[in-house]
Structures are given as C-alpha cells and as structure tokens.
XYZ file of C-alpha atoms in Angstrom:
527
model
C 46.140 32.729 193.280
C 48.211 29.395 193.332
C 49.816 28.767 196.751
C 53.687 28.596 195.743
C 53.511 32.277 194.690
C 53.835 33.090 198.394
C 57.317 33.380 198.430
C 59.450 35.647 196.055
C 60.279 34.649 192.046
C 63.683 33.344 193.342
C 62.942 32.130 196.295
C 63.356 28.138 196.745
C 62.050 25.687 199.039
C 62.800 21.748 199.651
C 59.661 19.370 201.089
C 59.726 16.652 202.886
C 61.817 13.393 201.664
C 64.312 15.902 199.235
C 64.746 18.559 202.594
C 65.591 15.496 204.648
C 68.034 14.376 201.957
C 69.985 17.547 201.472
C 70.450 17.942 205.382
C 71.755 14.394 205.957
C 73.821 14.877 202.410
C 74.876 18.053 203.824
C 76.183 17.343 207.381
C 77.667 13.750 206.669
C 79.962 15.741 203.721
C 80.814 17.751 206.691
C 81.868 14.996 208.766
C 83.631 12.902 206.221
C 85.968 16.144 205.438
C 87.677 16.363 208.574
C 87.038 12.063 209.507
C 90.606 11.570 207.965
C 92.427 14.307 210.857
C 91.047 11.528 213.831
C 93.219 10.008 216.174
C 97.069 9.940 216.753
C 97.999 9.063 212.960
C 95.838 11.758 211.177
C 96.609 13.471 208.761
C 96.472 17.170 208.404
C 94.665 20.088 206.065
C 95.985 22.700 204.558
C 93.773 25.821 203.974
C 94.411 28.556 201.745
C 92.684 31.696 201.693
C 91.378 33.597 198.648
C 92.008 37.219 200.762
C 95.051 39.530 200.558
C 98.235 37.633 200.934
C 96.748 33.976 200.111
C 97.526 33.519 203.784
C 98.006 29.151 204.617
C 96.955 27.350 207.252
C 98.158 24.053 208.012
C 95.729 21.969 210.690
C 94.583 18.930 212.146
C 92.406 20.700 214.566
C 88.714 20.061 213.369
C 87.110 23.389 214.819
C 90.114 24.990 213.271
C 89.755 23.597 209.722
C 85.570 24.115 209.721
C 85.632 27.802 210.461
C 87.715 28.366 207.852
C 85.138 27.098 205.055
C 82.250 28.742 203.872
C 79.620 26.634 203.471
C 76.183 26.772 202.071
C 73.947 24.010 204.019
C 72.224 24.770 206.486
C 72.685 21.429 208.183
C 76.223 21.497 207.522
C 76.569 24.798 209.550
C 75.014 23.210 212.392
C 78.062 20.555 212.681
C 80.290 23.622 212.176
C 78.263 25.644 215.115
C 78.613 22.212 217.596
C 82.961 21.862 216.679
C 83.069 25.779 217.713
C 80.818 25.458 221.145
C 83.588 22.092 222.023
C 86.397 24.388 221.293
C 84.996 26.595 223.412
C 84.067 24.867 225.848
C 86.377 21.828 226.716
C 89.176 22.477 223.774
C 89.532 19.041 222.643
C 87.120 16.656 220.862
C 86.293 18.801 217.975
C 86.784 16.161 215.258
C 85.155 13.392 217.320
C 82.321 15.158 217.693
C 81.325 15.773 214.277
C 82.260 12.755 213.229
C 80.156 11.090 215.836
C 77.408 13.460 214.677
C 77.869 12.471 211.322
C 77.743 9.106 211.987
C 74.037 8.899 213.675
C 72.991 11.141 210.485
C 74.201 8.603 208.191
C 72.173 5.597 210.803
C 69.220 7.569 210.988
C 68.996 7.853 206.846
C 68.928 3.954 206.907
C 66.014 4.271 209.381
C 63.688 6.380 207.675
C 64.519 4.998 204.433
C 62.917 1.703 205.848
C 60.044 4.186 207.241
C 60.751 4.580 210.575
C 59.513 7.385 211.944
C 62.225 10.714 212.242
C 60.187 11.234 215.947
C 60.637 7.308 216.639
C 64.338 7.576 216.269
C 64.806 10.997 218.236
C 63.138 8.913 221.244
C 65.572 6.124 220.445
C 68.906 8.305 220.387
C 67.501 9.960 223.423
C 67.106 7.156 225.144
C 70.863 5.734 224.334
C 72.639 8.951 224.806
C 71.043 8.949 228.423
C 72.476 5.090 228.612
C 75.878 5.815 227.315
C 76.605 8.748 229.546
C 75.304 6.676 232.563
C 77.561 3.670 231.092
C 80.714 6.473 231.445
C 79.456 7.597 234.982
C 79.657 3.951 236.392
C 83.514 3.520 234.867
C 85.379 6.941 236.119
C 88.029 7.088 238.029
C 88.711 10.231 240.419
C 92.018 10.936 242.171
C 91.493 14.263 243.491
C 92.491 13.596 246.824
C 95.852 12.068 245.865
C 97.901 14.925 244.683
C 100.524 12.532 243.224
C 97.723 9.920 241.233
C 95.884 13.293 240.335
C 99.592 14.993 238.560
C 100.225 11.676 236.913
C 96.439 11.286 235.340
C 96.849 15.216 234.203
C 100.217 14.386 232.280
C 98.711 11.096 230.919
C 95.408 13.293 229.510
C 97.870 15.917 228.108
C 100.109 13.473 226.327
C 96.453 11.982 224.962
C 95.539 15.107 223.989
C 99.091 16.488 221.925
C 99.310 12.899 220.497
C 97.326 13.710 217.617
C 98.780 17.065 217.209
C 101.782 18.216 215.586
C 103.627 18.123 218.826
C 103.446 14.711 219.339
C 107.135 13.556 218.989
C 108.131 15.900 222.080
C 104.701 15.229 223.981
C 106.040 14.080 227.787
C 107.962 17.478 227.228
C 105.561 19.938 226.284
C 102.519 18.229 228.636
C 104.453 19.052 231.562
C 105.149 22.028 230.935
C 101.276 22.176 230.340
C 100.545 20.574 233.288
C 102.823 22.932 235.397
C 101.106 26.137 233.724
C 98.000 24.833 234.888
C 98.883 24.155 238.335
C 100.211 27.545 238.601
C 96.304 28.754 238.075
C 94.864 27.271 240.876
C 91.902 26.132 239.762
C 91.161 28.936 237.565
C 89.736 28.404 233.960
C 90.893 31.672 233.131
C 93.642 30.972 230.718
C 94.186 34.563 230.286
C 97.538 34.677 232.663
C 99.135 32.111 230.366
C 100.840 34.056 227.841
C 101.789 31.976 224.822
C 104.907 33.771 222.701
C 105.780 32.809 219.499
C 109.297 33.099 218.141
C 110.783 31.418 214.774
C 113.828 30.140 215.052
C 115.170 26.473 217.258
C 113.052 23.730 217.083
C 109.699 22.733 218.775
C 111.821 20.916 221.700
C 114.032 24.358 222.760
C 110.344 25.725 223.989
C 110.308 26.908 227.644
C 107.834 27.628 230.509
C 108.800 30.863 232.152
C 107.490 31.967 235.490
C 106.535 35.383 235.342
C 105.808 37.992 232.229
C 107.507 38.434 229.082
C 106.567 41.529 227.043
C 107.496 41.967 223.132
C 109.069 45.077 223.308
C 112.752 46.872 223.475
C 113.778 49.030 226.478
C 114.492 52.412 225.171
C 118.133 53.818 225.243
C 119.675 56.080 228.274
C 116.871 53.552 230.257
C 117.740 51.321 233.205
C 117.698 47.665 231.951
C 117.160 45.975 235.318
C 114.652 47.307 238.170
C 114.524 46.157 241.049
C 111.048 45.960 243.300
C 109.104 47.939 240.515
C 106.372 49.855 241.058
C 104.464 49.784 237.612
C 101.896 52.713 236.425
C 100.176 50.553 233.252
C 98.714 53.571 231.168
C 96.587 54.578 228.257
C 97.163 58.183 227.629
C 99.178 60.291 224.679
C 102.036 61.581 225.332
C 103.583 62.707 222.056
C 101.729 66.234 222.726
C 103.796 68.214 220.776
C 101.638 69.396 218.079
C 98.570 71.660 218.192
C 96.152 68.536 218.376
C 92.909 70.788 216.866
C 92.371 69.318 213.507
C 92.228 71.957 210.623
C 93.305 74.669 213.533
C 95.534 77.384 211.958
C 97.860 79.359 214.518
C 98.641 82.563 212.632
C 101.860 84.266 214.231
C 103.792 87.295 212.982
C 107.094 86.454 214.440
C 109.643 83.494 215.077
C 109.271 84.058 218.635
C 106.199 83.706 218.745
C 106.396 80.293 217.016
C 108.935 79.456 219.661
C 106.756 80.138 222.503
C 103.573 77.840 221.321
C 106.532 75.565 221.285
C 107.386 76.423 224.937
C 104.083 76.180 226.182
C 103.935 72.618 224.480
C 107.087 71.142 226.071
C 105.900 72.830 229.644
C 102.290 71.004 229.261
C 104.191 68.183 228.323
C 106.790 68.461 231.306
C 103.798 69.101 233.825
C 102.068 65.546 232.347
C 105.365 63.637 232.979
C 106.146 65.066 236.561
C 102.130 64.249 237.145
C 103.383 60.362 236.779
C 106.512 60.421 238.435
C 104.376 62.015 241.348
C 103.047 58.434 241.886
C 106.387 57.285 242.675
C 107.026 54.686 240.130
C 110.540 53.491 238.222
C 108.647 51.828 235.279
C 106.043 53.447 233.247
C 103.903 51.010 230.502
C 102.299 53.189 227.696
C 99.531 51.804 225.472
C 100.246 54.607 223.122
C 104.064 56.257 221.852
C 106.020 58.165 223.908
C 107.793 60.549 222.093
C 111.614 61.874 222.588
C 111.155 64.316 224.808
C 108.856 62.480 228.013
C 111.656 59.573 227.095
C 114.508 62.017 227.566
C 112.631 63.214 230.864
C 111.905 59.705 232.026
C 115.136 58.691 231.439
C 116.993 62.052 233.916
C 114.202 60.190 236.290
C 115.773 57.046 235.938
C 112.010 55.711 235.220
C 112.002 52.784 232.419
C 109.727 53.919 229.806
C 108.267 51.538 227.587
C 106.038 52.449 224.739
C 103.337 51.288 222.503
C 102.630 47.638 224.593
C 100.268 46.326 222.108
C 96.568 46.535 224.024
C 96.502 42.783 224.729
C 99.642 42.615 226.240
C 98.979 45.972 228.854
C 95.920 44.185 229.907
C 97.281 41.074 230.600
C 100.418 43.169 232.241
C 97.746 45.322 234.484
C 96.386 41.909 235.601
C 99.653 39.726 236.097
C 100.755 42.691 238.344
C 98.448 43.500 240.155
C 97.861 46.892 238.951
C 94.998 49.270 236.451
C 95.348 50.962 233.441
C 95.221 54.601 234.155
C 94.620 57.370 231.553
C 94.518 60.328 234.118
C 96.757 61.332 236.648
C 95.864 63.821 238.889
C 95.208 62.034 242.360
C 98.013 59.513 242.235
C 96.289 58.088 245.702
C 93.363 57.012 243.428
C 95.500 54.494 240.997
C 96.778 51.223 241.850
C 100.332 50.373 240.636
C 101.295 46.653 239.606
C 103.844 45.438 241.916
C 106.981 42.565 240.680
C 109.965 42.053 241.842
C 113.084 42.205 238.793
C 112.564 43.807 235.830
C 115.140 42.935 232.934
C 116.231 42.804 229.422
C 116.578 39.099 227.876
C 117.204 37.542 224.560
C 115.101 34.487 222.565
C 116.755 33.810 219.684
C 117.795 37.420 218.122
C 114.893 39.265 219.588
C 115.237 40.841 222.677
C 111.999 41.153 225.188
C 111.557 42.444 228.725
C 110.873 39.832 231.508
C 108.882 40.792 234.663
C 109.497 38.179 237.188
C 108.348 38.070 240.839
C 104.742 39.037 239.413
C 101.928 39.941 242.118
C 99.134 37.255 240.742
C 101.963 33.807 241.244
C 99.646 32.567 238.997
C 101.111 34.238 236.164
C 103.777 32.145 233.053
C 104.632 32.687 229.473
C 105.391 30.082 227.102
C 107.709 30.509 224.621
C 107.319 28.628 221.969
C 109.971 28.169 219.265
C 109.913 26.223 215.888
C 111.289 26.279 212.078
C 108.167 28.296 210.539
C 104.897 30.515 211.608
C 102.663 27.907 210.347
C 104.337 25.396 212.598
C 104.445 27.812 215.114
C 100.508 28.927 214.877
C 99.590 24.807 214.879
C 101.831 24.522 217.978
C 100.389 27.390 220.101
C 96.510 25.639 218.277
C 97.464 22.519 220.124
C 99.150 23.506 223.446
C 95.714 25.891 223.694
C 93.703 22.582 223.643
C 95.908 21.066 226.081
C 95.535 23.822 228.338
C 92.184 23.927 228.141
C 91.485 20.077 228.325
C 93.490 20.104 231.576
C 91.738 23.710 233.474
C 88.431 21.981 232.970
C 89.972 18.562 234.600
C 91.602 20.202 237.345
C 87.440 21.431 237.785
C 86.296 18.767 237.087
C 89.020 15.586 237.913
C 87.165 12.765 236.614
C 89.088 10.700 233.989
C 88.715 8.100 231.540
C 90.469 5.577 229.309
C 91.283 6.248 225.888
C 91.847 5.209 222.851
C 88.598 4.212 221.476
C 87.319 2.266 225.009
C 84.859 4.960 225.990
C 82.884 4.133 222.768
C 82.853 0.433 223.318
C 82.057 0.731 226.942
C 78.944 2.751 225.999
C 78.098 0.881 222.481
C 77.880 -2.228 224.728
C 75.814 -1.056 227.406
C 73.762 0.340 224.270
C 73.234 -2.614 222.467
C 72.117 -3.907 225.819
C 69.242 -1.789 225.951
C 68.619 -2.377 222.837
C 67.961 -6.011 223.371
C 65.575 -4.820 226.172
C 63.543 -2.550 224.644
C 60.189 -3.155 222.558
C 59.033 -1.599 219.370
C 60.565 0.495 216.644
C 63.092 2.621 219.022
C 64.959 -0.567 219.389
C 66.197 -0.063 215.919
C 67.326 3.325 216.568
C 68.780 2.417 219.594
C 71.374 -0.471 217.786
C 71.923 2.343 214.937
C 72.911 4.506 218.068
C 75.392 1.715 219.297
C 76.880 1.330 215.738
C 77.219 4.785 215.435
C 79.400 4.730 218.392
C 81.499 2.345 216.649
C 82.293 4.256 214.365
C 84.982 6.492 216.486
C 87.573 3.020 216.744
C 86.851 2.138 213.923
C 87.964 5.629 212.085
C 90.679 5.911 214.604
C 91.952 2.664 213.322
C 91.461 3.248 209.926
C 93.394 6.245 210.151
C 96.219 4.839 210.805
C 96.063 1.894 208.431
C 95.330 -0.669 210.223
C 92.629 -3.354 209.393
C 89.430 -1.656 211.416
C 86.855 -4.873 210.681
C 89.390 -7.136 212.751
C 90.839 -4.753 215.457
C 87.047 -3.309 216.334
C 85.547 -7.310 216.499
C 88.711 -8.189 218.572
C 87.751 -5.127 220.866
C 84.003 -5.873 221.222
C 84.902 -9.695 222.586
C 87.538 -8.252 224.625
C 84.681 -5.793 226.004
C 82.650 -8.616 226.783
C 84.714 -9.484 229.788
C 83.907 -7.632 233.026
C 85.928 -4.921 233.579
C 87.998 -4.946 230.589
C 90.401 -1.931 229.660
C 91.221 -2.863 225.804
C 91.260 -0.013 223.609
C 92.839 0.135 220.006
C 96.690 0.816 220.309
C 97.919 2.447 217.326
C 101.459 2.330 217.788
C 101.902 -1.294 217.532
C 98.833 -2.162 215.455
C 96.967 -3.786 217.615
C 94.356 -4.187 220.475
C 95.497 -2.974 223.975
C 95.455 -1.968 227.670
C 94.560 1.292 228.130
C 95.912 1.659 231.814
C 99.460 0.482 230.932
C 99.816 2.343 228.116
C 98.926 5.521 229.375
C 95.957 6.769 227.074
C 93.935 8.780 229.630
C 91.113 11.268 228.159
C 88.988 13.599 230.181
C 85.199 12.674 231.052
C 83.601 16.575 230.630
C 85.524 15.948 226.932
C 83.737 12.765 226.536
C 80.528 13.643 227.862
C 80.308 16.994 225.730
C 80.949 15.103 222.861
C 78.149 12.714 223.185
C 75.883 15.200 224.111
C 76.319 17.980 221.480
C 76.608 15.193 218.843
C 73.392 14.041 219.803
C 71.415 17.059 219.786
C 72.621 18.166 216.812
C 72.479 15.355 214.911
C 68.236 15.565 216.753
C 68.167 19.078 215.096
C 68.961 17.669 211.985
C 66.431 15.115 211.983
C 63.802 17.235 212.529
C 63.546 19.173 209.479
C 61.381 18.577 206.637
C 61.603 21.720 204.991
C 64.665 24.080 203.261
C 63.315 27.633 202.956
C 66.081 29.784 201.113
C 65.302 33.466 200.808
C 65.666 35.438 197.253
C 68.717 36.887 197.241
C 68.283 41.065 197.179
C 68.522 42.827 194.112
C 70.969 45.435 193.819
C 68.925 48.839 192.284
C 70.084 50.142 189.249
C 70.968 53.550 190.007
C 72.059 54.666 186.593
C-alpha cells in the first residue's frame, strides 16, 4: 500500500520548502492588510458584513479589523490570535505587533532562501529579542513617586495613544478625561466601573465624564424622580405574576366568579411579593425583569421608584457601583445587602432621558458619555477611548514609560546591530535581519503619512548614534524630532508585549514544515 493513502481522498498536505512558503505567504498578507492603519496618519478600513442587515464597521484598530475576517491560513490565524491576546492584554499595539511580526517573517524568508537554517535563525531572533528588551530596560523612565511628573506622563501616553484614532483632533480633551477615569480606580485594572454610554447626537467634543452611574432607562409615571440617600434592592425576580404561569394548564370554572377569584388570589400573591420588598426598607427597587402595572401602581402608593427591565449588564454593574447584590428571593430581608448612593434623579442627554445615581458607594465608579454625528463614529470612539483606558490601568500598574514615535525601535535596532557585530557564525545574520525588522515600524509610520521613509529613517539612525539621543520621526511637521518636547510618550508593558508576542509568533511560524488539512465531512444523503 503506497504511503500517501494514509490520509483521506481529499485530504491535502504541504512538505517542506512549499509548507514554509504558504505560512510566510500567509502571515506577511496578514500584516501588509492592516500595515497602512499604523501611526498617527493612518488610514482606516471599512468592513462590511455578509449577515442580516449588511451591518459596517469603520476601523483603524488592527485587532478590531482582523477578527472580523475569516481567513483560511493557518499561519495567518496565528497573527490574528497574537493582535487579540495585545488587545487583551495591554489595549494598544495591535497593528504594531503584527506588523512587526510580519516583518521578521518576511527577513527570515531571505534567510532560508540563502539556506540558513529555520533553527539557526530562531536562536538568532531569540537572542535579539532578549537584547532589545534589555536595550528598553536600560532607557525607562519612572515617576511614580512624583504624583505631578506621573499625571503629566499618563496624559502624554493617552494623547499617544488617541493620536492615531479617530479622536485625535479633540485628544488633550478626551485623555483627561481618560486619565481622570482612571485615577478614580485606584489602581484597579478592572475597567468594569467605567461605564461607557453612547448617544447620537452633538459632536465628539460635547462628551462628558460623569462621576457616578447613569442607567438607560425612564422612571415610570406616579414615581418620585429624585431620592434622596437611597437604599437600592438590585433584583432578578418576575413580577408580572398575573397569569396562571403552568404551561398548557387549563383552569376549568363554571362561573364568572369563580374566574374573578383565581384573579383575586393572583393580585393577593402578587401584593404579598411586593410588601415582601418593601419589608427591606428600600425607596428604589431595580428589576432585571418587567414589572407590570399593578406592583408599579403599588410601588408607586409606597413612594418606592420602580425601575424595570435594567438590561443584565447594566444591574450588575449597578449591584457593584453600589455596593449592593442581586437578589431573586425575599424572605429574610436581614440576609440581602442593599446598594447604598446618595441622589437619585432624572436627567436629559440630548432627547433621551436616563437616571443618574450619584454619591455611589464604590467612589471608584464614572460613566462616559460619549456623543457624536453617527453609531459608527460612535462605536470607533468608545473602540479607542477602551484602548486608552486600558493602556493607562496597566501604566498606573506598571508606571514605566517610554518615548515614542518610532525611538523605541531605533534604540533597540541599534543595540541589535551591535550584537550583531559581536557575534560569530550564521545567527549573526539573523540577528541584523532582526534589527532591520525593527526598522521597519518608522519606517511604515513614516510612510504612512507620506513622507520620504529612506531619508527620515537614515537621518534617525545617525541621530541615534549620539549618546542619549531622543529623535523619533515627527509626523506633523515632516520631519525628524525630539521626543521629550513634543510630548510622544508610549507605555513600556505596550512595548515590551509587542516585541515579545511578535517574536514568538513569528518563532511558531518558522517552525513548520508541514500543512496537514483535514477532508472536509461529507454530508449523508438521506434521501
């Protein structure tokens, strides 16, 4: 029996040099896609979905943009894998890093096509990642200590980060109020008690930062519309109970009274329910579920604000912002804990009206309300502030900062290229390749925004030369620039992630040399 008819009739595989191929071909594709959304002048994508609705999308976020296609190469879903862990993890860097992963792919093809060894070349990009992230460590600066220095490097990262985003013309404006939500956590990564609102209507500059809670809803009519030092009872639990709830139960009756008295016994069950939660001695009650007339019409005799159907995401976030659990029984009122704030009132964005709980229990609480012309520019707003937010709860962690603008890369290409020089035999090669590949970040930075990349990168490697030198490529006026003065700060757990991903997946990659892709399964005919 001949050995290829191991695997299924359709069943394909790739050896050797043609696997190799299709991976690099694969993941640089990838790379070059989303290479044009880099930097402060990129440009954005627009993705349209084949679904219901043809629903658009219009990005310049790269994890954004590669979840949205559906790719078939393997290798190419491992660059797509790396931009979602970044997201995830630090919120910004997305497109550098597959670009940067892209770009060693696209070195190391060069190397093995002049048979250099894919094993040789993992040692070598080993090797210069280690280098480049020690070449970072030696050039941080930290201002923890000074509260002042450490605000100022916060607002200078979050202008970085919004400046290639759509909210770049109003940057200083939105970054504080970025930098002020963050403050307001204390340290916390949990981004959770930020609630971001969206609301058409205004433009992107009439956004706010409110301290507190804002929830989407309407307060009923006959209801209070301001409380006072509420006590809140968050809840789960039905309470439009006026209808045998037995499906397929029939109730056969041989009078009207009759009928009349199942009604009775409904309201009664119902009444009992409703005096069960005013037993805990609230004035606001917060139902997951509806709330029909009736328990409103009783809440409301109470004077007890009623509010119904608080979409899940938004009780949760209420229950922790207060202070207080989502109940869904209430028979030992001494067993729940009620949310706690201070005002509750009625207040209107744009048409819409929304209720505001200020004074919250957990001061670490805020909403953002974000307003703009459309929901796409609304959705790629709330995309970017998100990365902001994140980018700056992981510095706040973790406080150490660097320049921007294309200088990490040339600080670590040169100490690469250094290395380089020092070391013997074949991983020298991939070593340089690493240092080029490094390169490539200015140099697609500049290109993006039209500028002549061959000059501006060979001006920035002499400038580099010199110790201690802060160039970097300044895209506003063209040219090569000081970081420091111009305020391009980026975060070091953003640059270091980066490197690192980009180099172990672009290690991943270069260890395959060999594509198995099942048979696809055969639907049985069934006629």
């Amino acid at each position: 029996m001949p050995i290829d008819k191991i695997f299924k009739d359709d069943a394909n595989e790739e050896k050797g040099e043609r696997a190799r191929m299709a991976s690099f071909i694969g993941a640089m594709a990838v790379a070059d896609l989303v290479k044009s959304t880099l930097g402060p002048k990129g440009m954005d994508k627009i993705l349209q979905s084949t679904g219901r609705g043809h629903s658009v999308t219009v990005t310049n976020d790269g994890a954004t943009i590669l979840k949205s296609l559906h790719i078939d190469n393997p290798a190419a879903k491992v660059l797509v894998d790396i931009s979602k862990v970044q997201d995830d993890e630090v919120g910004d860097g997305t497109t550098s890093v597959v670009v940067l992963a892209g770009e060693l792919l696209r070195e190391a093809e060069k190397l093995v096509t002049s048979k250099i060894h894919p094993m040789t070349i993992i040692a070598g990009y080993r090797m210069a990642a280690e280098c480049a992230r020690d070449a970072l460590l030696k050039r941080v600066m930290d201002n923890k200590e000074d509260a002042e220095k450490f605000r100022s490097d916060l607002m200078k990262i979050a202008m970085t980060t919004l400046c290639s985003k759509i909210l770049s013309q109003d940057k200083e404006h939105f970054a504080e109020m970025a930098v002020d939500a963050v403050f307001r956590l204390k340290g916390s990564t949990n981004l959770e008690a930020i609630q971001i609102i969206k609301k058409p209507g205004g433009s992107l500059r009439d956004s706010f930062l409110d301290e507190g809670f804002i929830l989407d809803k309407k307060i009923g009519i006959g209801q209070p519309k301001r409380i006072e030092n509420a006590k809140i009872l968050v809840a789960n639990t039905a309470m439009d109970t006026d209808k045998v709830k037995i499906y397929g139960a029939r109730v056969r009756v041989d009078s009207m009274t009759k009928v009349a008295e199942i009604e009775g016994a409904e309201k009664e069950k119902m009444k009992d329910k409703v005096n069960k939660i005013l037993a805990h001695g609230i004035n606001c009650f917060v139902n997951r579920q509806l709330i029909y007339n009736f328990p409103e019409e009783l809440f409301a005799d109470a004077g007890v604000l009623a509010i119904e159907h608080a979409d899940f995401e938004g009780i949760e976030r209420l229950g922790l912002v207060t202070g207080g659990e989502i109940a869904s029984t209430f028979d030992n009122p001494e067993s729940v804990k009620l949310g706690h704030c201070k005002l509750i009132e009625e207040i209107m964005i744009g048409e819409d009206k929304l209720i505001h709980f200020s004074g919250v229990a957990m001061g670490q609480a805020c909403s953002i309300v974000l307003r703009g012309a459309s929901h796409h520019v609304l959705d790629e707003a709330e995309r970017s502030l998100h990365d902001a937010l994140c980018v700056l709860s992981q510095t706040v962690n973790d406080s150490r900062v660097l320049l921007g603008g294309g200088w990490p890369e040339m600080v670590m290409a040169k100490e690469v290229d250094e290395l380089a020089r020092k070391t013997a035999g074949k991983k020298s090669h991939a070593i340089e390749a690493f240092s080029r590949a490094l390169v490539a970040i200015p140099t697609t930075i500049a290109d993006n925004a039209g500028l002549d990349s061959a000059e501006l990168v060979a001006q920035l490697r002499a400038e580099h030369h010199n110790q201690g030198c802060n160039a970097g490529i300044d895209v506003i006026s063209g040219a090569v620039g000081d970081m420091e003065e111009r305020g391009i700060y980026e975060a070091f757990k953003v640059k270091q992630a980066v490197l690192l991903s980009a180099t172990e997946a672009a290690e991943m990659i270069l260890r395959v040399d060999e594509i198995i892709t099942c048979a696809p399964r055969r639907r049985e005919d069934r006629m």
